[in-house]
PDB file of C-alpha atoms in Angstrom:
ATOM      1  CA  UNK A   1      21.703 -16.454 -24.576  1.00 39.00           C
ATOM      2  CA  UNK A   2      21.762 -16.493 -20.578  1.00 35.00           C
ATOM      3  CA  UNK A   3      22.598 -12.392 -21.428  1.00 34.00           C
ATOM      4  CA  UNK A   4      19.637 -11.893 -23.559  1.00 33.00           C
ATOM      5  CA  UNK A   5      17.084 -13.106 -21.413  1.00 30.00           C
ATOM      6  CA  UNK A   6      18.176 -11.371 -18.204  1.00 30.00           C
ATOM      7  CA  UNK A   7      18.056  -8.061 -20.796  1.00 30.00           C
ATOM      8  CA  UNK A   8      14.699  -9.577 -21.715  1.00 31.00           C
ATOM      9  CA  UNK A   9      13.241 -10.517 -18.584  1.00 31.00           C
ATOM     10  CA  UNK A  10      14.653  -6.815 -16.650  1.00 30.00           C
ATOM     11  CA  UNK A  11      13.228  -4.920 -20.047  1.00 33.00           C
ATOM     12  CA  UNK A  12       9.413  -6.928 -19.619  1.00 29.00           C
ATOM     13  CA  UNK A  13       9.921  -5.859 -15.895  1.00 30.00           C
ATOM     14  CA  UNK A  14      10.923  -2.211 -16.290  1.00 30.00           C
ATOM     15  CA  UNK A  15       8.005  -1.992 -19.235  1.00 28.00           C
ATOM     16  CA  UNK A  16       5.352  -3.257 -16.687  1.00 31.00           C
ATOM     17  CA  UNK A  17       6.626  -0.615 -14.211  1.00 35.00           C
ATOM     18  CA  UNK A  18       6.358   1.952 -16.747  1.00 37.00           C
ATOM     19  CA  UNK A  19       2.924   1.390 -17.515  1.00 35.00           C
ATOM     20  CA  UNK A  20       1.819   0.858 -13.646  1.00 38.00           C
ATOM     21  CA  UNK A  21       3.800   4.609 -12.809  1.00 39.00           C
ATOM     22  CA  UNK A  22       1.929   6.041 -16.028  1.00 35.00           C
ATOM     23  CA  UNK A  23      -1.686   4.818 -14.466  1.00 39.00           C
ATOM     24  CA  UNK A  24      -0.540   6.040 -11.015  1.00 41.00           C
ATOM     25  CA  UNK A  25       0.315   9.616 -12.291  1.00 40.00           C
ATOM     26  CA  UNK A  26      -3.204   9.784 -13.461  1.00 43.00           C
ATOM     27  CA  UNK A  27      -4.084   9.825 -10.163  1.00 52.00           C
ATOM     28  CA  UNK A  28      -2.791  11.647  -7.270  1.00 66.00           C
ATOM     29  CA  UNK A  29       0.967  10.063  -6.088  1.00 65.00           C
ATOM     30  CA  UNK A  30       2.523  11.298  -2.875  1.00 63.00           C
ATOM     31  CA  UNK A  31       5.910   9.712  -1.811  1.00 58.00           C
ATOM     32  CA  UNK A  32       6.910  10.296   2.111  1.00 52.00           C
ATOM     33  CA  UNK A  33      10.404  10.909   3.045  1.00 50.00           C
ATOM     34  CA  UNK A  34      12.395   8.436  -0.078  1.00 54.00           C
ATOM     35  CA  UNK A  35       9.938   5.248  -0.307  1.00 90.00           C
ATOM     36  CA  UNK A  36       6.275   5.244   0.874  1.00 96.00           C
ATOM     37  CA  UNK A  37       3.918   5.630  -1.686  1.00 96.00           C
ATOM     38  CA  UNK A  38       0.564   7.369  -1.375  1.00 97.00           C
ATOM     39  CA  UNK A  39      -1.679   7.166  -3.898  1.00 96.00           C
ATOM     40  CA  UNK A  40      -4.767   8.255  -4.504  1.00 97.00           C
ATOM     41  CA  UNK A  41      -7.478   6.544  -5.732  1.00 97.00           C
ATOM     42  CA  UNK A  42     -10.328   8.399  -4.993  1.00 98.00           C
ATOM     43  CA  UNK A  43     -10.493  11.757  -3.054  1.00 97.00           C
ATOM     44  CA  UNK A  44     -13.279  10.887  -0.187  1.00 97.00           C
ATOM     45  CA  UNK A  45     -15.353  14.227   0.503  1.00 97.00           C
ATOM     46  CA  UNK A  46     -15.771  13.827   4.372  1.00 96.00           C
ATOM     47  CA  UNK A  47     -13.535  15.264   7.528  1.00 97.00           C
ATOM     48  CA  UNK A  48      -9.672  14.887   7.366  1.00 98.00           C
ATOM     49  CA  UNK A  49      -8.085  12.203   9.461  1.00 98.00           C
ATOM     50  CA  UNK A  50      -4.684  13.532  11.321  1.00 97.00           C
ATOM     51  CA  UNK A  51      -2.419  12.072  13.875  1.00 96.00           C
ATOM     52  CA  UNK A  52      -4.571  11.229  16.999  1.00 97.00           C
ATOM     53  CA  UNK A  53      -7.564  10.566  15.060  1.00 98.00           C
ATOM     54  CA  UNK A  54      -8.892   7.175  15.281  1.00 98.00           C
ATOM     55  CA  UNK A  55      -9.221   5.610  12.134  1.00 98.00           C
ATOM     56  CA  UNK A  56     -11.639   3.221  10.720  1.00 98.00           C
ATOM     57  CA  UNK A  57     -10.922   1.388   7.638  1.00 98.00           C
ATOM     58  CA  UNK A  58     -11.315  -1.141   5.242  1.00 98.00           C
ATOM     59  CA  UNK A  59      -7.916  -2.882   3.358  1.00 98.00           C
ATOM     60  CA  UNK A  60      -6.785  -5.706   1.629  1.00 98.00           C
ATOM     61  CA  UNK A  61      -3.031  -5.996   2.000  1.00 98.00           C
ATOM     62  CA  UNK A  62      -0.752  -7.771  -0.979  1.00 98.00           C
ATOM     63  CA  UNK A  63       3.017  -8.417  -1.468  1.00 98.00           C
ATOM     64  CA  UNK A  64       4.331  -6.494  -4.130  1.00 96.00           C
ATOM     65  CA  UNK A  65       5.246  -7.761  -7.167  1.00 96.00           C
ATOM     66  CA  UNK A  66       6.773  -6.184 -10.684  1.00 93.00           C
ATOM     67  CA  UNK A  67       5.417  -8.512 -12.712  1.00 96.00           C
ATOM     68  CA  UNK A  68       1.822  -8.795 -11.383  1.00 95.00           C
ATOM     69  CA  UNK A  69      -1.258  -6.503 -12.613  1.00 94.00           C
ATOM     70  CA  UNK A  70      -1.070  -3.926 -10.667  1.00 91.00           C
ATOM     71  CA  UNK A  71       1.973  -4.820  -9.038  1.00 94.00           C
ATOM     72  CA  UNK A  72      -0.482  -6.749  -6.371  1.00 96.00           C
ATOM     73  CA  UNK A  73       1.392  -9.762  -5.905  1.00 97.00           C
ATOM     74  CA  UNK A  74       0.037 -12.662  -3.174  1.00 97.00           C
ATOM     75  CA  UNK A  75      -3.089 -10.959  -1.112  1.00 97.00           C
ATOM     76  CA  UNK A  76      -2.082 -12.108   2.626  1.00 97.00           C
ATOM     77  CA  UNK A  77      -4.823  -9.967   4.445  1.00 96.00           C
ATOM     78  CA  UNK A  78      -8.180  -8.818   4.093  1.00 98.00           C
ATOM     79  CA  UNK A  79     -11.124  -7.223   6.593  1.00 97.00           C
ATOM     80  CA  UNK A  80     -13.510  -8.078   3.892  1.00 95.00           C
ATOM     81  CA  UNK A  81     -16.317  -9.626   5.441  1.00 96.00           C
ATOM     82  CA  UNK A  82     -15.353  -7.928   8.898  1.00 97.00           C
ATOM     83  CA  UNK A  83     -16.095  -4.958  10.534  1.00 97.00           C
ATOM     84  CA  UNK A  84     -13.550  -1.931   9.958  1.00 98.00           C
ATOM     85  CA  UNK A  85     -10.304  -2.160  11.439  1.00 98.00           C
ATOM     86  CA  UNK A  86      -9.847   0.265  13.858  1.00 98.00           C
ATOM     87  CA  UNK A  87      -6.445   2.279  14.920  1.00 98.00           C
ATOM     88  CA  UNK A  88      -4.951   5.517  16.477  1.00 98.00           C
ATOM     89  CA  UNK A  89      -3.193   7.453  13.568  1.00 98.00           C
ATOM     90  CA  UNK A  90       0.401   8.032  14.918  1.00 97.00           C
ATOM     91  CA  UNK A  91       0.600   6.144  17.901  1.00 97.00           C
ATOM     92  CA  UNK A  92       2.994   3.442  16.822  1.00 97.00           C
ATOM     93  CA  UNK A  93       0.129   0.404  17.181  1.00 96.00           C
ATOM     94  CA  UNK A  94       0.324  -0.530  12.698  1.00 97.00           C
ATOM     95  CA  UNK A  95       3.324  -0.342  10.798  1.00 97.00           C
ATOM     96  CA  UNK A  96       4.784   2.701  10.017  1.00 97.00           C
ATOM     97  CA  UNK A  97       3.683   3.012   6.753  1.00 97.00           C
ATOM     98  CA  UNK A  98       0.169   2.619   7.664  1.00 97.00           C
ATOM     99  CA  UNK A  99       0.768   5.725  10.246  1.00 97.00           C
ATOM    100  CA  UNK A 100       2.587   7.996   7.865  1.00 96.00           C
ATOM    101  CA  UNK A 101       0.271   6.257   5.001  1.00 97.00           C
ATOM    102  CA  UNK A 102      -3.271   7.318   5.838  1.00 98.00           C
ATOM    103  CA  UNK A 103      -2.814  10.696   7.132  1.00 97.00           C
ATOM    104  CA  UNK A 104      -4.208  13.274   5.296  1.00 97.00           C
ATOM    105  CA  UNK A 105      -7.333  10.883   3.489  1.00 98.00           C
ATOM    106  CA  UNK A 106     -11.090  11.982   3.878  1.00 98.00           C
ATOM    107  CA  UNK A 107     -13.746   9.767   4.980  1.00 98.00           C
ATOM    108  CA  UNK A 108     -14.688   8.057   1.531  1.00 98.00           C
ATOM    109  CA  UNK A 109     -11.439   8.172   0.399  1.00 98.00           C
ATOM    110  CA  UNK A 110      -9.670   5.299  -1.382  1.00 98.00           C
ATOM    111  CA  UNK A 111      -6.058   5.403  -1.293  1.00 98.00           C
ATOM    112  CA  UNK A 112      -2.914   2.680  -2.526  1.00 97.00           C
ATOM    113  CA  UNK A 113      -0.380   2.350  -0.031  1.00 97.00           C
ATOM    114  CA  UNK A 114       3.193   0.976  -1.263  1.00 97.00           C
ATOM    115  CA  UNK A 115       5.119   0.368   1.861  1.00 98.00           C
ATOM    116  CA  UNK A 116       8.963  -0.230   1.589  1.00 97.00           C
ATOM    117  CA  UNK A 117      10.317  -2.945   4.139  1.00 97.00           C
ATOM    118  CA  UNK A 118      12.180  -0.275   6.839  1.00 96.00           C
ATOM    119  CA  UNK A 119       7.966   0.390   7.199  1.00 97.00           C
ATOM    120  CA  UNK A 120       6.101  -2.235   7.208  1.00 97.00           C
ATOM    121  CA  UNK A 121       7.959  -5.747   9.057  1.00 97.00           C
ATOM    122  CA  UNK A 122      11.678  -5.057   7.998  1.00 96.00           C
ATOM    123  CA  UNK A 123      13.720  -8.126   7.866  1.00 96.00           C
ATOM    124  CA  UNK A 124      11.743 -10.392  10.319  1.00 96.00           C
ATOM    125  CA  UNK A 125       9.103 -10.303   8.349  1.00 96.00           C
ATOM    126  CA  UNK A 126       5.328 -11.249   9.741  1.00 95.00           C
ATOM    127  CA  UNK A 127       3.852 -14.613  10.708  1.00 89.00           C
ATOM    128  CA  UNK A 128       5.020 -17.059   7.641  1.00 90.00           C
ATOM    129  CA  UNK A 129       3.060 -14.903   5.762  1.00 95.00           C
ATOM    130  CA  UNK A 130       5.087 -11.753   4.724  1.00 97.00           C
ATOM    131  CA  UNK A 131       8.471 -12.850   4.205  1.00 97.00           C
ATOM    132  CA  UNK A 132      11.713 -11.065   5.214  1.00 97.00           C
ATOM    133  CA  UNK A 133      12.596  -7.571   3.392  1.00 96.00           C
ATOM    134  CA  UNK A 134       9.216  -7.367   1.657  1.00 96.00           C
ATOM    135  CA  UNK A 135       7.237  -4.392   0.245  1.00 97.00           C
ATOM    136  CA  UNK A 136       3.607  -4.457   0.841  1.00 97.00           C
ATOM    137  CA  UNK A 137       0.750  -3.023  -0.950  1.00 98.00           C
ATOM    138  CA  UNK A 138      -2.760  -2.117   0.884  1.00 98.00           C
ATOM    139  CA  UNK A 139      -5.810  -0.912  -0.758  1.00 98.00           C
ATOM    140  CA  UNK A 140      -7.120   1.075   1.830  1.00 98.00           C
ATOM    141  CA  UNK A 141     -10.805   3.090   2.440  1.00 98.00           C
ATOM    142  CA  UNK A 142     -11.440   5.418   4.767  1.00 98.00           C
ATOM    143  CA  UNK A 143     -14.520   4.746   6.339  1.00 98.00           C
ATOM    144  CA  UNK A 144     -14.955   6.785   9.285  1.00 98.00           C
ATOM    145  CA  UNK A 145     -13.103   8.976  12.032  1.00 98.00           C
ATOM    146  CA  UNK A 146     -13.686   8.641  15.333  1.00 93.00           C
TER     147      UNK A 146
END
């Protein structure tokens, strides 16, 4: 019985994941190096941000989870309501995946981020909030360049 619903529960799992990577290949999927995941949501149609560039954007940032729509799990950040966050592109100041993440969107550009633990906080995790080991999600748009 135990058997049968590990099989069960991994099968509901691996089914959910199917249909997620079948929605995500209808859009455009990048993957960096073995584990970041770029995916875009919606092509913006303004200049290019590269390395150097100083980004301005607008996120919400989840814990991933299987077995959530979307695989958004627990939403632990948002600038919703704020003004655009605001970083250099490549100069180490966000987590890696957000560095290696953006590069490459257009102003207007909408893009999912899935961000394995060796780049985002690793296994110290961030502020009670993101535990150890964790992958993160972040919806993230592109809203200027400066």
């Amino acid at each position: 019985m135990k058997s049968r619903l590990l099989v069960a529960a991994f099968g509901l799992s691996v089914l959910l994941t199917g249909n997620i990577a079948t929605a995500q290949m209808q859009s455009d999927t990048t993957t960096v190096g073995s584990s970041l995941q770029k995916i875009d949501v919606k092509t913006g149609t303004g200049q290019e941000i590269a390395a150097g560039n100083n980004a301005l954007v607008h996120y919400t940032g989840w814990l991933h989870d299987p077995l959530a729509a979307k695989e958004h799990g627990t939403q632990f950040d948002s600038s919703s309501g704020r003004p655009p966050f605001s970083f250099t592109v490549g100069a180490g100041k966000v987590i890696k995946g957000w560095d290696q993440g953006v590069v490459g969107m257009k102003v207007g550009g909408k893009r999912t981020l899935i961000i394995p633990p060796e780049l985002a906080y690793g296994a110290r995790g961030a502020g009670g909030v993101i535990p150890p080991n964790a992958t993160l999600i972040f919806d993230v748009e592109l809203v200027g360049i400066r």
